[in-house]
């Protein structure tokens, strides 16, 4: 299965700090706090929201957003943890000025 989602940054900008508390896992929130620039924080929250929506579409699982972590390897490649355990899902994130998009795919 495959899932995709796109998020407009303007939708996130007004309440990005509150949304971060609502949707980011503990591990993601720790990364969020290290980001200094506001526009990068908005981009981070938007991309994680898009990735989690894409995962939901790809899996049909009833996922609690805070149980899902979209983190990055040292080379920047994102990976997925569910309840802090590695999964067989791949995600790709992309950003362009006002939008973040994510695609999710289950690997056999």
XYZ file of C-alpha atoms in Angstrom:
108
model
C 0.000 0.000 0.000
C 1.017 3.593 -0.608
C -0.123 6.861 0.956
C 0.560 10.512 0.215
C -0.319 13.795 1.905
C 0.450 17.482 1.405
C 0.230 20.265 3.999
C 0.239 24.006 3.427
C 2.557 25.707 5.939
C 0.153 28.615 6.408
C -2.376 26.134 7.883
C 0.186 25.148 10.515
C 1.808 28.540 11.199
C -0.778 30.049 13.552
C -0.746 27.187 16.053
C 2.404 25.230 15.248
C 3.605 25.055 18.868
C 0.272 23.709 20.115
C 0.068 21.304 17.170
C 3.622 20.119 17.903
C 2.553 19.149 21.423
C -0.498 17.375 20.042
C 1.041 15.314 17.209
C 4.774 14.897 17.803
C 6.150 11.898 19.643
C 8.506 12.475 22.552
C 11.512 11.816 20.280
C 10.223 14.175 17.581
C 9.439 16.879 20.131
C 13.013 16.736 21.425
C 14.216 17.405 17.858
C 11.613 20.170 17.414
C 12.961 22.011 20.473
C 16.456 22.085 18.935
C 15.267 23.944 15.830
C 15.970 27.660 16.137
C 14.211 29.259 13.158
C 10.427 29.606 13.304
C 9.916 28.774 9.618
C 11.964 25.563 10.067
C 9.843 24.624 13.094
C 6.694 25.115 11.021
C 8.191 23.035 8.204
C 9.143 20.294 10.684
C 5.632 20.081 12.167
C 3.992 20.230 8.720
C 6.178 17.470 7.311
C 5.588 15.184 10.310
C 1.845 15.785 10.077
C 1.922 14.965 6.335
C 4.023 11.835 6.943
C 1.690 10.530 9.624
C -1.350 11.156 7.417
C 0.396 9.354 4.539
C 1.185 6.423 6.861
C -2.439 6.229 7.928
C -3.493 6.113 4.276
C -0.891 3.439 3.470
C -1.674 1.195 6.439
C -5.319 1.749 7.395
C -4.091 1.342 10.977
C -5.689 3.451 13.675
C -2.467 5.206 14.633
C -2.124 7.632 17.490
C 0.102 10.371 16.043
C 2.172 10.520 19.232
C 2.984 6.787 18.937
C 4.582 7.365 15.520
C 8.021 8.940 15.157
C 9.430 10.180 11.856
C 13.127 10.643 12.542
C 16.192 11.080 10.355
C 19.330 9.023 9.957
C 22.664 10.855 9.969
C 22.473 11.215 6.171
C 19.016 12.837 6.450
C 16.980 9.824 5.284
C 13.736 9.616 7.269
C 12.678 6.427 9.010
C 9.581 5.371 10.935
C 9.217 4.135 14.492
C 5.902 3.027 15.953
C 5.966 2.959 19.744
C 9.752 3.447 19.429
C 10.222 0.251 17.372
C 11.534 0.086 13.787
C 8.922 -0.673 11.139
C 8.781 -1.918 7.577
C 7.445 1.423 6.318
C 9.395 3.876 4.203
C 8.626 7.582 4.091
C 9.890 10.391 1.935
C 9.456 14.054 2.855
C 9.835 17.127 0.689
C 9.407 20.856 1.282
C 8.879 23.750 -1.102
C 8.388 27.279 0.244
C 4.765 26.988 1.402
C 4.183 23.235 1.335
C 5.403 19.973 2.795
C 4.571 16.655 1.169
C 5.105 13.094 2.342
C 4.711 9.685 0.810
C 4.608 6.406 2.736
C 5.071 2.871 1.499
C 4.968 -0.503 3.215
C 7.938 -2.662 2.278
C 7.546 -6.421 2.135
